[in-house]
XYZ file of C-alpha atoms in Angstrom:
683
model
C 83.548 73.187 74.063
C 85.145 69.707 73.968
C 87.757 70.943 71.497
C 88.535 73.860 73.806
C 88.873 71.501 76.777
C 91.234 69.190 74.832
C 93.309 72.166 73.753
C 93.525 73.366 77.355
C 94.608 69.925 78.579
C 97.238 69.601 75.832
C 98.532 73.092 76.605
C 98.752 72.303 80.328
C 100.583 69.049 79.572
C 103.042 70.770 77.247
C 103.605 73.540 79.807
C 104.332 71.024 82.566
C 106.572 69.051 80.232
C 108.512 72.151 79.205
C 109.162 73.119 82.822
C 110.609 69.702 83.491
C 113.000 69.622 80.516
C 116.547 69.490 81.804
C 115.428 68.629 85.328
C 117.199 65.675 86.902
C 117.159 64.142 90.340
C 120.492 65.072 91.896
C 122.555 62.210 93.308
C 124.318 62.503 96.701
C 127.995 63.503 96.645
C 128.610 61.896 100.028
C 126.794 60.477 103.041
C 127.772 60.466 106.720
C 126.278 57.705 108.858
C 125.968 58.045 112.632
C 125.614 55.440 115.376
C 122.974 57.444 117.224
C 120.200 59.847 116.217
C 121.276 63.178 114.756
C 119.487 65.809 116.831
C 120.420 68.845 114.732
C 122.815 70.024 112.029
C 124.189 73.457 111.185
C 126.381 74.984 108.467
C 129.035 77.131 110.124
C 129.809 80.460 108.438
C 133.187 78.955 107.438
C 131.474 76.061 105.654
C 132.010 73.252 108.175
C 129.004 71.150 109.119
C 128.468 70.970 112.863
C 126.149 68.148 113.893
C 124.966 66.957 117.272
C 123.910 63.411 118.050
C 123.184 61.475 121.199
C 126.838 60.438 121.452
C 128.688 63.680 120.669
C 129.183 66.946 118.822
C 130.763 66.483 115.382
C 132.708 68.627 112.934
C 132.354 67.451 109.316
C 134.339 68.425 106.214
C 132.139 69.980 103.498
C 134.338 68.655 100.689
C 134.165 64.910 101.382
C 131.989 64.339 104.456
C 134.858 63.098 106.610
C 134.384 63.505 110.352
C 137.159 65.919 111.367
C 136.496 65.790 115.086
C 134.114 64.528 117.736
C 133.518 65.819 121.265
C 131.680 63.218 123.342
C 131.337 65.560 126.334
C 128.940 67.756 124.326
C 126.585 64.920 123.345
C 122.939 65.912 123.035
C 123.535 69.595 123.636
C 120.705 71.907 122.617
C 121.249 73.957 119.438
C 120.463 77.197 121.267
C 123.492 76.682 123.497
C 125.980 77.046 120.626
C 126.884 80.328 118.933
C 129.693 81.489 116.689
C 132.272 83.901 118.093
C 132.248 86.648 115.466
C 135.418 87.081 113.446
C 136.907 83.757 114.565
C 136.626 80.056 113.858
C 135.409 79.464 117.408
C 132.163 78.020 118.721
C 130.986 79.242 122.110
C 129.221 76.428 123.962
C 127.080 77.409 126.944
C 126.205 74.033 128.329
C 125.101 74.648 131.905
C 125.218 76.944 134.915
C 126.598 76.326 138.359
C 123.870 75.752 140.990
C 122.828 79.066 142.496
C 124.780 81.074 139.913
C 123.459 83.197 137.058
C 126.812 83.072 135.259
C 127.061 80.571 132.374
C 129.681 77.860 132.118
C 131.194 78.064 128.648
C 133.756 76.350 126.490
C 135.281 77.577 123.251
C 135.793 75.000 120.502
C 137.866 75.568 117.337
C 135.536 74.504 114.523
C 138.258 73.366 112.097
C 139.952 70.997 114.565
C 137.602 70.499 117.511
C 140.288 71.715 119.895
C 138.884 73.112 123.153
C 140.533 76.500 123.553
C 138.902 77.422 126.847
C 136.704 75.607 129.361
C 135.327 77.715 132.174
C 134.312 74.593 134.098
C 137.952 73.524 134.336
C 138.879 77.064 135.328
C 135.994 77.032 137.871
C 134.792 80.245 136.289
C 131.499 81.861 135.327
C 131.924 83.781 132.068
C 131.014 87.471 132.033
C 132.143 88.198 128.469
C 134.579 87.263 125.703
C 136.269 89.551 123.183
C 138.205 88.947 119.955
C 141.461 90.836 119.324
C 141.761 90.792 115.492
C 145.187 92.456 115.143
C 147.037 90.110 117.493
C 144.736 87.106 116.938
C 144.016 86.806 120.630
C 140.924 86.187 122.718
C 140.155 87.967 125.992
C 137.826 86.158 128.402
C 136.453 87.819 131.538
C 134.876 85.749 134.272
C 134.241 85.354 137.978
C 135.002 82.428 140.272
C 132.044 81.439 142.480
C 132.162 82.288 146.166
C 131.245 84.956 148.682
C 130.689 88.434 147.267
C 133.587 89.875 149.254
C 135.999 87.425 147.631
C 134.633 87.584 144.084
C 136.755 89.468 141.559
C 136.500 89.517 137.777
C 139.448 87.656 136.245
C 140.951 88.343 132.817
C 142.294 85.497 130.653
C 144.132 86.083 127.381
C 144.544 83.302 124.803
C 146.409 82.940 121.540
C 143.754 81.866 119.040
C 146.112 80.074 116.627
C 147.806 77.856 119.227
C 145.164 77.836 121.945
C 147.865 78.751 124.469
C 146.896 80.748 127.548
C 149.100 83.856 127.571
C 148.246 85.313 130.959
C 145.759 85.575 133.814
C 145.066 88.739 135.810
C 142.972 88.506 138.984
C 143.967 91.899 140.383
C 143.143 94.322 137.583
C 139.590 95.089 138.703
C 140.351 95.079 142.415
C 139.837 98.469 143.987
C 141.989 100.038 146.653
C 140.870 100.116 150.279
C 139.570 103.623 150.948
C 140.534 103.408 154.608
C 137.142 104.704 155.717
C 135.732 103.291 158.957
C 132.270 102.648 160.350
C 129.067 102.730 158.317
C 130.584 104.810 155.484
C 133.457 102.378 155.214
C 131.059 99.430 154.969
C 129.087 101.148 152.202
C 132.264 101.905 150.257
C 133.478 98.342 150.721
C 130.164 96.937 149.473
C 130.262 99.272 146.461
C 133.806 98.140 145.693
C 132.811 94.472 145.972
C 130.062 95.026 143.404
C 132.509 96.829 141.087
C 134.985 93.967 141.455
C 132.659 91.602 139.601
C 131.376 94.003 136.959
C 132.213 93.241 133.377
C 133.587 95.676 130.831
C 131.232 98.475 129.785
C 132.568 98.589 126.228
C 134.408 96.458 123.693
C 138.192 96.303 124.255
C 140.087 98.194 121.559
C 143.464 97.220 120.121
C 145.786 100.209 119.887
C 148.285 98.091 117.958
C 149.524 94.480 117.956
C 150.955 94.862 121.466
C 148.426 96.979 123.370
C 144.719 97.042 124.197
C 142.488 99.502 126.036
C 139.650 98.229 128.229
C 136.895 100.204 129.935
C 135.753 99.219 133.425
C 132.806 101.068 135.060
C 135.279 103.241 136.959
C 138.496 103.084 134.921
C 140.098 103.239 131.494
C 143.027 100.813 131.378
C 145.794 100.258 128.832
C 147.398 96.791 128.853
C 150.137 94.923 127.048
C 148.096 92.234 125.330
C 150.868 89.610 125.353
C 151.696 89.850 129.066
C 148.734 91.565 130.762
C 151.026 94.246 132.184
C 149.216 97.503 133.027
C 150.651 100.468 131.103
C 148.299 102.996 132.711
C 144.993 103.126 134.566
C 142.906 106.333 134.643
C 139.792 106.908 136.708
C 136.484 108.057 135.187
C 133.049 108.866 136.560
C 131.175 105.608 137.205
C 129.579 104.671 133.881
C 127.292 102.007 132.426
C 128.541 102.159 128.829
C 131.730 103.273 127.079
C 133.434 103.439 123.692
C 137.050 104.206 122.785
C 137.976 106.365 119.780
C 141.078 107.589 117.976
C 141.136 110.592 115.668
C 143.108 110.638 112.399
C 143.558 114.377 113.019
C 145.066 114.089 116.522
C 147.727 111.430 116.973
C 148.731 110.040 120.354
C 145.388 110.754 122.041
C 142.783 108.292 123.305
C 139.209 109.595 123.429
C 136.626 107.860 125.605
C 132.859 108.407 125.452
C 130.748 107.150 128.359
C 127.128 106.983 129.443
C 126.352 107.651 133.105
C 123.275 107.525 135.296
C 122.785 109.913 138.196
C 120.059 110.573 140.747
C 119.846 114.240 139.740
C 120.444 116.278 136.621
C 118.980 116.855 133.179
C 118.424 114.780 130.057
C 116.817 111.403 129.551
C 114.975 110.185 132.645
C 113.726 106.801 133.726
C 112.124 105.320 136.823
C 112.820 102.046 138.576
C 111.245 100.048 141.351
C 107.655 99.554 142.407
C 105.762 101.996 144.583
C 108.929 103.772 145.717
C 110.137 104.829 142.302
C 113.585 106.312 141.956
C 114.149 108.702 139.074
C 117.497 108.604 137.285
C 119.044 110.939 134.732
C 121.173 109.796 131.822
C 123.969 111.824 130.275
C 127.135 111.199 128.278
C 130.617 112.220 129.379
C 133.709 112.516 127.161
C 137.423 112.290 128.043
C 140.794 112.761 126.326
C 143.883 110.891 127.596
C 147.520 110.860 126.544
C 147.849 107.469 124.825
C 151.323 106.841 126.289
C 150.773 107.919 129.897
C 147.015 108.012 130.458
C 147.197 111.602 131.699
C 143.941 113.604 131.229
C 144.334 116.329 128.581
C 141.244 118.434 129.338
C 140.692 120.439 132.504
C 137.320 118.727 132.844
C 135.334 116.190 130.810
C 132.862 117.350 128.169
C 129.211 116.577 128.930
C 125.926 116.360 127.055
C 122.468 115.115 128.028
C 120.699 111.881 127.025
C 122.061 108.476 125.990
C 125.428 107.880 124.353
C 124.941 107.855 120.594
C 126.958 108.503 117.457
C 130.486 109.913 117.944
C 132.333 111.155 114.845
C 135.932 112.355 114.630
C 135.743 115.388 112.329
C 138.662 117.535 111.209
C 137.650 120.482 113.398
C 136.475 118.529 116.458
C 134.462 115.622 117.819
C 130.841 115.574 116.647
C 128.656 114.066 119.373
C 125.110 112.956 118.627
C 123.324 111.657 121.749
C 120.395 109.287 121.443
C 116.937 110.055 122.819
C 113.292 109.288 122.100
C 112.793 113.047 122.118
C 114.872 115.703 120.322
C 118.457 115.568 121.599
C 121.215 118.146 121.241
C 124.134 117.545 118.881
C 127.424 119.341 119.465
C 131.104 119.628 118.537
C 133.887 119.193 121.119
C 137.118 121.157 120.697
C 140.047 118.721 120.386
C 142.390 120.894 122.470
C 140.158 122.072 125.316
C 137.185 119.720 125.519
C 134.828 122.699 125.255
C 131.589 122.296 123.261
C 131.339 124.781 120.374
C 128.095 124.481 118.373
C 124.974 126.518 119.004
C 124.434 129.528 121.234
C 127.306 129.659 123.768
C 128.234 126.077 122.896
C 124.906 124.680 124.089
C 124.463 122.669 120.903
C 121.905 122.264 118.130
C 118.466 120.755 118.613
C 118.010 118.095 115.935
C 114.744 116.561 114.724
C 115.492 113.282 116.478
C 118.558 111.131 117.071
C 121.273 111.017 114.402
C 121.504 107.519 112.912
C 123.875 108.226 110.000
C 125.854 111.014 108.382
C 127.782 111.883 105.212
C 130.478 114.558 104.954
C 129.820 116.627 101.822
C 131.067 119.883 100.313
C 127.795 121.471 101.453
C 128.247 120.381 105.071
C 127.496 117.318 107.161
C 124.349 115.570 105.963
C 122.564 113.936 108.904
C 119.703 111.450 108.944
C 117.681 111.505 112.155
C 114.923 109.385 113.641
C 112.213 110.618 115.967
C 109.578 108.597 117.813
C 106.444 110.718 117.484
C 104.186 109.714 120.371
C 101.329 111.802 118.939
C 100.623 109.471 116.053
C 100.520 105.741 115.450
C 103.235 105.718 112.795
C 106.013 105.198 115.329
C 109.405 106.446 114.125
C 109.744 109.318 111.675
C 112.870 109.972 109.607
C 114.349 113.318 108.581
C 117.278 114.744 106.593
C 119.172 117.970 107.264
C 122.628 119.480 106.751
C 124.874 120.832 109.511
C 127.094 123.809 108.723
C 130.192 122.722 110.710
C 131.743 126.206 110.678
C 128.682 128.187 111.761
C 127.524 125.380 114.036
C 123.909 125.392 112.900
C 121.447 123.514 110.675
C 121.236 124.738 107.068
C 117.574 123.893 106.508
C 115.081 125.623 108.763
C 112.622 122.816 108.087
C 114.089 119.284 107.900
C 113.100 117.012 105.031
C 110.655 114.377 106.244
C 111.014 110.959 104.630
C 108.370 108.363 103.872
C 109.389 105.128 105.537
C 112.706 104.131 107.085
C 115.985 105.245 105.512
C 117.736 102.262 103.900
C 120.597 103.722 101.842
C 121.827 106.908 100.215
C 124.524 108.120 97.829
C 125.838 111.448 96.601
C 125.024 112.133 92.921
C 125.470 115.330 90.850
C 121.909 116.501 91.609
C 122.240 115.949 95.371
C 121.545 113.009 97.661
C 119.868 110.000 96.053
C 118.094 108.247 98.921
C 116.158 104.996 99.262
C 113.697 104.315 102.065
C 111.315 101.438 102.668
C 108.626 103.507 100.928
C 110.209 105.809 98.349
C 113.175 106.856 96.198
C 114.015 110.503 95.467
C 116.841 113.069 95.390
C 117.466 115.796 97.962
C 118.893 119.097 96.691
C 121.686 119.698 99.208
C 121.745 123.456 98.581
C 118.067 124.256 99.049
C 116.692 121.358 101.068
C 114.054 120.726 98.399
C 113.117 117.370 96.884
C 114.197 117.204 93.214
C 111.434 114.999 91.786
C 107.845 116.181 92.111
C 106.780 112.538 92.234
C 108.806 109.976 94.162
C 109.121 106.357 93.119
C 106.900 104.767 95.766
C 105.438 101.485 96.924
C 101.851 100.826 97.901
C 101.404 101.725 101.563
C 99.380 98.576 102.187
C 102.140 96.372 100.772
C 104.191 94.013 102.867
C 107.221 95.901 101.588
C 106.161 98.968 103.526
C 106.428 97.137 106.829
C 109.203 98.181 109.173
C 112.538 96.741 108.122
C 111.473 95.682 104.615
C 112.934 97.527 101.668
C 112.138 98.500 98.116
C 113.668 95.961 95.729
C 116.659 97.744 94.164
C 119.736 96.919 92.110
C 122.373 99.259 90.805
C 125.628 99.690 88.947
C 127.903 102.694 88.477
C 125.486 104.495 86.160
C 121.983 103.484 87.180
C 119.713 102.464 90.029
C 116.871 100.038 89.251
C 113.761 100.124 91.452
C 110.569 98.065 91.396
C 107.379 99.863 92.443
C 104.567 97.492 93.349
C 102.145 100.429 93.238
C 102.545 100.608 89.460
C 104.018 97.176 88.737
C 106.888 98.930 86.969
C 110.692 98.758 87.099
C 112.157 102.260 87.030
C 115.667 103.103 85.887
C 117.286 106.041 87.691
C 120.107 107.750 85.785
C 122.507 108.704 88.589
C 124.370 111.285 86.528
C 121.346 113.075 85.044
C 119.215 112.691 88.165
C 116.133 111.545 86.248
C 114.174 108.294 86.048
C 112.120 106.461 83.446
C 110.005 103.313 83.354
C 111.699 100.248 81.910
C 108.615 98.147 81.133
C 105.111 99.055 79.993
C 103.176 95.896 80.877
C 102.483 95.671 84.604
C 104.470 92.966 86.409
C 102.389 90.603 88.541
C 103.410 87.446 90.396
C 101.287 84.405 91.188
C 100.523 83.161 94.686
C 99.811 86.703 95.917
C 103.561 87.343 95.970
C 105.441 90.472 94.962
C 109.046 90.901 93.811
C 111.235 91.196 96.877
C 114.615 91.178 95.166
C 116.189 92.559 91.981
C 119.504 91.395 90.560
C 121.305 92.889 87.575
C 122.675 90.255 85.181
C 124.402 90.603 81.825
C 121.242 90.622 79.706
C 118.735 92.262 82.029
C 117.244 92.188 85.501
C 116.086 89.208 87.560
C 113.036 89.874 89.738
C 112.108 87.186 92.210
C 110.039 86.253 95.230
C 109.949 82.990 97.154
C 108.117 81.101 94.380
C 108.324 83.389 91.317
C 111.183 84.384 89.043
C 111.099 86.785 86.088
C 113.702 88.254 83.774
C 113.214 91.599 82.082
C 115.591 92.911 79.410
C 117.137 96.379 79.540
C 114.728 97.266 76.719
C 111.755 96.413 78.949
C 110.784 93.142 77.262
C 109.923 90.155 79.439
C 112.318 87.300 78.660
C 110.627 84.724 80.900
C 108.376 84.408 83.932
C 108.050 81.205 85.974
C 106.059 80.224 89.036
C 106.675 77.131 91.153
C 103.889 76.284 93.587
C 104.688 76.842 97.248
C 104.670 74.044 99.815
C 101.953 74.272 102.426
C 104.335 74.490 105.388
C 106.134 77.844 105.751
C 108.958 76.176 107.692
C 110.144 74.532 104.474
C 111.504 77.846 103.157
C 113.316 78.828 106.361
C 116.724 77.481 105.357
C 116.693 79.365 102.049
C 116.441 82.652 103.954
C 119.322 81.707 106.248
C 121.531 80.677 103.305
C 120.876 83.981 101.532
C 121.919 85.921 104.624
C 125.190 83.992 104.954
C 126.109 84.713 101.355
C 125.260 88.399 101.790
C 127.481 88.545 104.867
C 130.504 87.571 102.781
C 130.007 90.186 100.085
C 131.867 92.950 101.961
C 131.432 95.817 104.313
C 127.671 95.922 103.826
C 127.368 92.646 105.719
C 126.600 94.144 109.096
C 123.921 96.413 107.580
C 122.318 93.484 105.749
C 122.146 91.304 108.839
C 120.761 94.107 110.973
C 118.075 94.868 108.391
C 117.172 91.198 108.055
C 117.027 90.730 111.817
C 114.737 93.751 112.037
C 112.522 92.348 109.297
C 112.344 89.000 111.042
C 111.406 90.513 114.377
C 108.562 92.492 112.793
C 107.209 89.605 110.739
C 104.341 87.363 111.758
C 105.492 84.523 109.503
C 106.802 81.542 111.527
C 109.273 80.747 108.748
C 110.843 84.182 109.007
C 110.658 84.250 112.804
C 112.748 81.099 112.928
C 115.510 82.752 110.955
C 116.121 85.728 113.209
C 118.492 84.252 115.773
C 120.378 82.121 113.264
C 121.210 85.138 111.130
C 122.365 87.115 114.135
C 124.812 84.383 115.123
C 128.198 85.160 113.732
C 127.137 87.154 110.691
C 126.670 90.734 111.768
C 130.400 91.431 111.966
C 131.612 89.633 108.857
C 131.785 93.028 107.181
C 134.830 93.918 109.275
C 138.220 94.137 107.599
C 140.075 92.338 110.427
C 139.589 88.804 111.687
C 141.235 86.486 114.177
C 141.122 83.081 112.502
C 143.523 80.207 113.044
C 145.495 79.063 109.986
C 143.022 76.399 108.828
C 139.998 78.560 109.567
C 141.522 81.471 107.673
C 142.000 79.265 104.600
C 138.324 78.352 104.753
C 137.324 81.993 105.132
C 139.483 82.974 102.132
C 137.963 80.229 99.994
C 134.438 81.254 100.911
C 135.148 84.931 100.401
C 136.443 84.184 96.891
C 133.366 82.037 96.231
C 131.136 84.963 97.194
C 132.575 86.942 94.275
C 131.040 84.485 91.819
C 127.350 85.259 91.461
C 125.357 82.005 91.138
C 123.635 81.387 87.808
C 120.617 79.917 89.577
C 118.215 80.389 92.479
C 116.919 77.777 94.913
C 113.226 77.290 95.662
C 111.119 74.865 97.646
C 108.113 73.585 95.720
C 105.628 70.718 95.559
C 106.219 67.599 93.486
C 103.848 66.483 90.740
C 102.565 63.447 92.618
C 103.224 63.849 96.328
C 105.647 65.548 98.669
C 108.043 68.464 98.223
C 111.315 69.097 96.491
C 114.138 71.608 96.591
C 114.739 72.861 93.050
C 117.574 74.645 91.286
C 116.164 77.210 88.836
C 118.244 78.743 86.042
C 118.527 82.531 85.915
C 119.134 82.232 82.197
C 115.683 80.950 81.206
C 113.842 80.002 84.414
C 114.074 76.277 83.719
C 114.611 73.554 86.325
C 118.223 72.399 86.412
C 118.138 69.912 89.296
C 115.848 68.788 92.088
C 116.252 67.113 95.457
C 113.451 65.000 96.869
C 112.781 65.894 100.492
C 109.893 63.473 100.809
C 106.863 64.298 102.908
C 108.638 65.890 105.859
C 106.592 68.768 107.246
C 109.747 70.249 108.742
C 112.636 68.622 106.861
C 116.105 69.025 108.328
C 118.208 70.460 105.555
C 120.697 73.292 105.098
C 121.757 75.166 101.986
C 125.292 76.520 101.672
C 124.928 79.228 99.017
C 128.702 79.778 98.832
C 129.876 76.216 98.241
C 126.561 75.396 96.500
C 125.915 72.416 98.760
C 122.665 71.082 100.166
C 122.825 69.033 103.379
C 119.757 66.902 104.044
C 118.904 64.438 106.809
C 116.724 61.788 105.103
C 116.797 59.531 108.172
C 117.699 59.931 111.861
C 121.131 58.327 111.389
C 122.535 60.056 108.303
C 123.346 63.362 106.636
C 123.538 63.509 102.848
C 125.354 66.164 100.794
C 124.228 67.225 97.316
C 126.630 69.382 95.287
C 124.838 71.695 92.865
């Protein structure tokens, strides 16, 4: 028994020693010292460090720690008051509100220089909204000057983002014309017009080209010259609460506008407002076609459909409209020339099994994925697949294919549609509507991965899709071409600390499976190359920054950025973990639109974006984890993907909620070891 105990102790010592081989305490690359306490720090999506102290807001260079700029007027501002303006190098600072006003006072600060582009306090303006114009690199700000309702009118300001120069101001665009009516009716119309005068846009402005934009007011569609603010045309629409502008590649020179309206009578989605005296309203969507040069209406009357405005798709043979509802809405096709609806019996549309959330055009028809909130069970939303025959105007499958879990992704393969949900992976035969595999690759229904917004861990290349099933503890390889799958490993994979693999990454010699505290590599032949576990710190907040850093890197990887951020935000909102809850808003700030192909950065900011985008192409050879130290306290460790060994560590002392940030693109760690300094470690 003593011999066994000695052997166990020696083995434990050797194991600990082996995990520490190659580990070294990383030395700081630079340190910034402040005169007053640093209240918070933040890594901007362009890599700059923005820090706030009691004497100002600072912009810091990530390369050398030099203070690029300081704004003393923003000293001590709360972190929640600063957000990134998506697609730009601008920070929106909401620092206070005028007494008696619900409109925020905002300033826009260029993060690379600290230049204040816009200050609504100086303009004596409450900000309604701000909009980036990527093509022309301009910024449209809409606001209202305080005063009596009868004198309040929304004002439009256009700025050049690169120079910060104000291009024009328009105080008259949203002013309505005097109807001329007298008496009580005239007063009502005047009051209605006063309310409309201060309404903001009901949809994002759209750039037609570098010189023109189209904006949607509750009662108008307006085309402007973006450099001068000159009105090209202004067309009236039915009063709406939401709008979107579209152009079709099949019909040049036409502007299509989709709107959502609420009326006191009608059909479609209904809602009630008020207390005892409840007023019922009906929601419908209305569609218009205008000549892009003149604004002249091209249809004899607008096209209409019931329920909320949803997906609008420009197809070759018409406009596919897919309203949104918590019931079963009608989808339809609008004729480009006449505005007449064409699908279903007498053009009345097709009843779908829920609202359309995505589609794929295929040789077999238009594949649609729908979601339906079934109030008769406790499973909340249900997801279905079906195919629309665009010529016949009907659904191909009499019975839609019901999915297990939420649809995450899909791709067309020779055998049909390979789809991934939060619960299963399978292939849909597009011709018959049948599921190809008798047995799906599934996860355990009681697993955390089956929660809303969480996904099956997958990785893929051109030939294969790799999926981990926690139900069987197996990695499955799906052959995309053959449409079959096989298990990669035979021994069941299990992680310590009651964790499960939440991520798979394909590397040159196998697959990396990891969780917050575990990492494992499995070869393509199914053999386990290594498995390592690093004990978790007691405080969940310690891992928060690692989640944020991962989301920023994902946002730079391409067009999938917006999907990733949306999925992560959904996961955060449904999680009970404080560490994940704290991530939600930070991820949403400035990341969900990085997947766009157009941006409006200034010269310096664009250079930073380019550098970070290039850095995102290089997959790191390590992962970062927070773990406990041997004696006392916690440390941030750099773990090799090659063999699972510790490469470097950073001591974060005994802080229960240490202030640190990880930049997973530049491979920097920013840590505040004391109230007056920020230290950078370069990995």
